[in-house]
């Protein structure tokens, strides 16, 4: 349980409502900002006005999927008010306070470093990334259906990258009967992809594998679908780029060639905010509990 643990939760979207619910079930004392646009405050939380004094005595500071932007602004969908995190706010946090977010930009990392506060980026964790790959693959599949005039069953699909997202993407496509090729760079991934019934190839020879593709899903966060690759794709091909911004596709050239290409960030929060929220909530609940036990034991 989190009895006596003070959590300050700033901004976010529907996913944070699941976090509040979970932490409230665990009996944490929760203060929230950025939810004043809701008809009623989230159950189990105290709604407060954004102010430096809120940061005093906080054990866990929770920020949304992308902690802040490059200027310290916290994204919030349930309020018109601005939440801007500054050094001043951080000076009020106790030194044991842990800061949790999905992923942190340099601005937030810098604030934490200055105060020597522990920063946890949840989306970097394997467990969260693997669970998140489920709504990501479902969202990508939805986009594939919406942007093609053929069934995914029987279509020629290529998945680039065989990490946490690529693995689930390939399996999801195979599950509905697509012909799945997987682009990898490691021999063990090549072997695993072959074992799972995909047709593997090395990303170094992507060009030679580009000529017969209906759907190209990218999970590699570097420029991989270059102008040269796009020039060799059939005109019917659709690119769904799942890698984090700016993605791995030359979107300018795709547009020039008339190839449909779309960057699809943040799919879990878009297609399944409740599930995505629960994934974060389960992980956070456990992490804050572990941290509280450690502190209690003087570790
Ligand atoms: P991951 O587990 O690290 O997988 C990335 C894969 O890309 C690995 O197989 C890696 O190969 C491969 N790779 C990286 N650089 C490469 C290169 N230069 N050439 C060939 N292969 C390369 O990451 P993930 O969790 O699957 O996430 C992948 C991307 O999707 C990230 O950008 C993440 O932010 C994003 N993402 C997006 C959504 C969304 O909603 N769109 C949701 C979740 C994640 P090695 O194993 O050999 O390193």
mmCIF file with all atom_site columns, C-alpha atoms in Angstrom, residues 171-267:
data_model
loop_
_atom_site.group_PDB
_atom_site.id
_atom_site.type_symbol
_atom_site.label_atom_id
_atom_site.label_alt_id
_atom_site.label_comp_id
_atom_site.label_asym_id
_atom_site.label_entity_id
_atom_site.label_seq_id
_atom_site.pdbx_PDB_ins_code
_atom_site.Cartn_x
_atom_site.Cartn_y
_atom_site.Cartn_z
_atom_site.occupancy
_atom_site.B_iso_or_equiv
_atom_site.pdbx_formal_charge
_atom_site.auth_seq_id
_atom_site.auth_comp_id
_atom_site.auth_asym_id
_atom_site.auth_atom_id
_atom_site.pdbx_PDB_model_num
ATOM 1  C CA . UNK A 1 171 ? 3.136  -11.365 -34.938 1.00 0.00 ? 171 UNK A CA 1
ATOM 2  C CA . UNK A 1 172 ? -0.087 -9.330  -35.173 1.00 0.00 ? 172 UNK A CA 1
ATOM 3  C CA . UNK A 1 173 ? 0.163  -9.143  -38.974 1.00 0.00 ? 173 UNK A CA 1
ATOM 4  C CA . UNK A 1 174 ? 0.954  -12.836 -39.235 1.00 0.00 ? 174 UNK A CA 1
ATOM 5  C CA . UNK A 1 175 ? -2.038 -13.541 -37.007 1.00 0.00 ? 175 UNK A CA 1
ATOM 6  C CA . UNK A 1 176 ? -4.441 -12.115 -39.556 1.00 0.00 ? 176 UNK A CA 1
ATOM 7  C CA . UNK A 1 177 ? -2.831 -13.862 -42.484 1.00 0.00 ? 177 UNK A CA 1
ATOM 8  C CA . UNK A 1 178 ? -0.417 -11.308 -43.945 1.00 0.00 ? 178 UNK A CA 1
ATOM 9  C CA . UNK A 1 179 ? 2.799  -12.436 -45.632 1.00 0.00 ? 179 UNK A CA 1
ATOM 10 C CA . UNK A 1 180 ? 5.356  -10.950 -43.279 1.00 0.00 ? 180 UNK A CA 1
ATOM 11 C CA . UNK A 1 181 ? 8.964  -10.055 -44.019 1.00 0.00 ? 181 UNK A CA 1
ATOM 12 C CA . UNK A 1 182 ? 11.093 -8.700  -41.183 1.00 0.00 ? 182 UNK A CA 1
ATOM 13 C CA . UNK A 1 183 ? 14.119 -6.435  -41.621 1.00 0.00 ? 183 UNK A CA 1
ATOM 14 C CA . UNK A 1 184 ? 16.747 -7.026  -38.927 1.00 0.00 ? 184 UNK A CA 1
ATOM 15 C CA . UNK A 1 185 ? 20.421 -6.297  -38.369 1.00 0.00 ? 185 UNK A CA 1
ATOM 16 C CA . UNK A 1 186 ? 21.405 -9.056  -35.935 1.00 0.00 ? 186 UNK A CA 1
ATOM 17 C CA . UNK A 1 187 ? 21.886 -12.697 -36.874 1.00 0.00 ? 187 UNK A CA 1
ATOM 18 C CA . UNK A 1 188 ? 20.005 -13.889 -33.774 1.00 0.00 ? 188 UNK A CA 1
ATOM 19 C CA . UNK A 1 189 ? 17.014 -11.770 -34.798 1.00 0.00 ? 189 UNK A CA 1
ATOM 20 C CA . UNK A 1 190 ? 17.292 -13.214 -38.297 1.00 0.00 ? 190 UNK A CA 1
ATOM 21 C CA . UNK A 1 191 ? 17.192 -16.720 -36.853 1.00 0.00 ? 191 UNK A CA 1
ATOM 22 C CA . UNK A 1 192 ? 14.281 -15.942 -34.511 1.00 0.00 ? 192 UNK A CA 1
ATOM 23 C CA . UNK A 1 193 ? 12.272 -14.314 -37.293 1.00 0.00 ? 193 UNK A CA 1
ATOM 24 C CA . UNK A 1 194 ? 12.809 -17.376 -39.466 1.00 0.00 ? 194 UNK A CA 1
ATOM 25 C CA . UNK A 1 195 ? 11.810 -19.664 -36.588 1.00 0.00 ? 195 UNK A CA 1
ATOM 26 C CA . UNK A 1 196 ? 8.589  -17.694 -36.155 1.00 0.00 ? 196 UNK A CA 1
ATOM 27 C CA . UNK A 1 197 ? 7.653  -18.187 -39.767 1.00 0.00 ? 197 UNK A CA 1
ATOM 28 C CA . UNK A 1 198 ? 8.516  -14.755 -41.155 1.00 0.00 ? 198 UNK A CA 1
ATOM 29 C CA . UNK A 1 199 ? 10.807 -14.122 -44.081 1.00 0.00 ? 199 UNK A CA 1
ATOM 30 C CA . UNK A 1 200 ? 13.793 -12.308 -42.585 1.00 0.00 ? 200 UNK A CA 1
ATOM 31 C CA . UNK A 1 201 ? 16.292 -10.109 -44.399 1.00 0.00 ? 201 UNK A CA 1
ATOM 32 C CA . UNK A 1 202 ? 19.080 -7.811  -43.262 1.00 0.00 ? 202 UNK A CA 1
ATOM 33 C CA . UNK A 1 203 ? 18.264 -4.097  -43.302 1.00 0.00 ? 203 UNK A CA 1
ATOM 34 C CA . UNK A 1 204 ? 21.474 -3.602  -45.286 1.00 0.00 ? 204 UNK A CA 1
ATOM 35 C CA . UNK A 1 205 ? 19.658 -5.179  -48.255 1.00 0.00 ? 205 UNK A CA 1
ATOM 36 C CA . UNK A 1 206 ? 16.360 -3.352  -47.758 1.00 0.00 ? 206 UNK A CA 1
ATOM 37 C CA . UNK A 1 207 ? 16.645 -1.918  -51.255 1.00 0.00 ? 207 UNK A CA 1
ATOM 38 C CA . UNK A 1 208 ? 16.600 -5.399  -52.781 1.00 0.00 ? 208 UNK A CA 1
ATOM 39 C CA . UNK A 1 209 ? 13.482 -6.197  -50.754 1.00 0.00 ? 209 UNK A CA 1
ATOM 40 C CA . UNK A 1 210 ? 11.559 -3.037  -51.601 1.00 0.00 ? 210 UNK A CA 1
ATOM 41 C CA . UNK A 1 211 ? 9.992  -3.928  -54.919 1.00 0.00 ? 211 UNK A CA 1
ATOM 42 C CA . UNK A 1 212 ? 6.990  -5.938  -53.736 1.00 0.00 ? 212 UNK A CA 1
ATOM 43 C CA . UNK A 1 213 ? 5.511  -4.324  -50.645 1.00 0.00 ? 213 UNK A CA 1
ATOM 44 C CA . UNK A 1 214 ? 1.921  -3.418  -49.848 1.00 0.00 ? 214 UNK A CA 1
ATOM 45 C CA . UNK A 1 215 ? 2.570  -2.215  -46.311 1.00 0.00 ? 215 UNK A CA 1
ATOM 46 C CA . UNK A 1 216 ? 5.828  -1.093  -44.762 1.00 0.00 ? 216 UNK A CA 1
ATOM 47 C CA . UNK A 1 217 ? 5.893  -0.705  -40.971 1.00 0.00 ? 217 UNK A CA 1
ATOM 48 C CA . UNK A 1 218 ? 8.951  0.956   -39.531 1.00 0.00 ? 218 UNK A CA 1
ATOM 49 C CA . UNK A 1 219 ? 10.074 0.688   -35.899 1.00 0.00 ? 219 UNK A CA 1
ATOM 50 C CA . UNK A 1 220 ? 13.715 1.711   -36.431 1.00 0.00 ? 220 UNK A CA 1
ATOM 51 C CA . UNK A 1 221 ? 14.333 5.164   -34.963 1.00 0.00 ? 221 UNK A CA 1
ATOM 52 C CA . UNK A 1 222 ? 16.806 6.319   -37.593 1.00 0.00 ? 222 UNK A CA 1
ATOM 53 C CA . UNK A 1 223 ? 16.543 7.349   -41.270 1.00 0.00 ? 223 UNK A CA 1
ATOM 54 C CA . UNK A 1 224 ? 16.061 3.968   -42.952 1.00 0.00 ? 224 UNK A CA 1
ATOM 55 C CA . UNK A 1 225 ? 13.313 4.462   -45.550 1.00 0.00 ? 225 UNK A CA 1
ATOM 56 C CA . UNK A 1 226 ? 15.414 6.813   -47.634 1.00 0.00 ? 226 UNK A CA 1
ATOM 57 C CA . UNK A 1 227 ? 14.582 8.425   -50.956 1.00 0.00 ? 227 UNK A CA 1
ATOM 58 C CA . UNK A 1 228 ? 16.405 5.580   -52.686 1.00 0.00 ? 228 UNK A CA 1
ATOM 59 C CA . UNK A 1 229 ? 14.222 2.969   -50.949 1.00 0.00 ? 229 UNK A CA 1
ATOM 60 C CA . UNK A 1 230 ? 11.056 4.948   -51.659 1.00 0.00 ? 230 UNK A CA 1
ATOM 61 C CA . UNK A 1 231 ? 12.024 5.264   -55.315 1.00 0.00 ? 231 UNK A CA 1
ATOM 62 C CA . UNK A 1 232 ? 12.009 1.464   -55.490 1.00 0.00 ? 232 UNK A CA 1
ATOM 63 C CA . UNK A 1 233 ? 8.697  0.884   -53.706 1.00 0.00 ? 233 UNK A CA 1
ATOM 64 C CA . UNK A 1 234 ? 5.634  0.076   -55.801 1.00 0.00 ? 234 UNK A CA 1
ATOM 65 C CA . UNK A 1 235 ? 3.290  3.074   -56.018 1.00 0.00 ? 235 UNK A CA 1
ATOM 66 C CA . UNK A 1 236 ? 0.604  1.143   -54.101 1.00 0.00 ? 236 UNK A CA 1
ATOM 67 C CA . UNK A 1 237 ? 2.849  0.813   -51.010 1.00 0.00 ? 237 UNK A CA 1
ATOM 68 C CA . UNK A 1 238 ? 1.781  2.456   -47.755 1.00 0.00 ? 238 UNK A CA 1
ATOM 69 C CA . UNK A 1 239 ? 4.381  3.388   -45.137 1.00 0.00 ? 239 UNK A CA 1
ATOM 70 C CA . UNK A 1 240 ? 3.356  3.449   -41.476 1.00 0.00 ? 240 UNK A CA 1
ATOM 71 C CA . UNK A 1 241 ? 6.222  4.821   -39.448 1.00 0.00 ? 241 UNK A CA 1
ATOM 72 C CA . UNK A 1 242 ? 5.985  3.925   -35.780 1.00 0.00 ? 242 UNK A CA 1
ATOM 73 C CA . UNK A 1 243 ? 9.421  5.133   -34.730 1.00 0.00 ? 243 UNK A CA 1
ATOM 74 C CA . UNK A 1 244 ? 9.513  8.147   -32.455 1.00 0.00 ? 244 UNK A CA 1
ATOM 75 C CA . UNK A 1 245 ? 9.652  11.594  -34.060 1.00 0.00 ? 245 UNK A CA 1
ATOM 76 C CA . UNK A 1 246 ? 10.982 12.386  -36.634 1.00 0.00 ? 246 UNK A CA 1
ATOM 77 C CA . UNK A 1 247 ? 10.570 8.726   -37.661 1.00 0.00 ? 247 UNK A CA 1
ATOM 78 C CA . UNK A 1 248 ? 12.773 6.859   -40.117 1.00 0.00 ? 248 UNK A CA 1
ATOM 79 C CA . UNK A 1 249 ? 11.168 7.892   -43.407 1.00 0.00 ? 249 UNK A CA 1
ATOM 80 C CA . UNK A 1 250 ? 12.019 10.550  -45.954 1.00 0.00 ? 250 UNK A CA 1
ATOM 81 C CA . UNK A 1 251 ? 8.476  11.933  -45.855 1.00 0.00 ? 251 UNK A CA 1
ATOM 82 C CA . UNK A 1 252 ? 9.305  14.753  -48.240 1.00 0.00 ? 252 UNK A CA 1
ATOM 83 C CA . UNK A 1 253 ? 10.354 12.354  -50.959 1.00 0.00 ? 253 UNK A CA 1
ATOM 84 C CA . UNK A 1 254 ? 7.434  10.004  -50.264 1.00 0.00 ? 254 UNK A CA 1
ATOM 85 C CA . UNK A 1 255 ? 5.041  12.890  -50.834 1.00 0.00 ? 255 UNK A CA 1
ATOM 86 C CA . UNK A 1 256 ? 6.890  13.886  -53.985 1.00 0.00 ? 256 UNK A CA 1
ATOM 87 C CA . UNK A 1 257 ? 6.576  10.337  -55.315 1.00 0.00 ? 257 UNK A CA 1
ATOM 88 C CA . UNK A 1 258 ? 2.919  10.106  -54.293 1.00 0.00 ? 258 UNK A CA 1
ATOM 89 C CA . UNK A 1 259 ? 3.536  7.284   -51.822 1.00 0.00 ? 259 UNK A CA 1
ATOM 90 C CA . UNK A 1 260 ? 1.285  7.344   -48.784 1.00 0.00 ? 260 UNK A CA 1
ATOM 91 C CA . UNK A 1 261 ? 3.522  7.671   -45.741 1.00 0.00 ? 261 UNK A CA 1
ATOM 92 C CA . UNK A 1 262 ? 2.490  8.571   -42.230 1.00 0.00 ? 262 UNK A CA 1
ATOM 93 C CA . UNK A 1 263 ? 4.207  9.060   -38.928 1.00 0.00 ? 263 UNK A CA 1
ATOM 94 C CA . UNK A 1 264 ? 2.090  7.490   -36.218 1.00 0.00 ? 264 UNK A CA 1
ATOM 95 C CA . UNK A 1 265 ? 3.334  8.565   -32.792 1.00 0.00 ? 265 UNK A CA 1
ATOM 96 C CA . UNK A 1 266 ? 1.626  7.892   -29.463 1.00 0.00 ? 266 UNK A CA 1
ATOM 97 C CA . UNK A 1 267 ? -0.717 5.161   -30.690 1.00 0.00 ? 267 UNK A CA 1
#
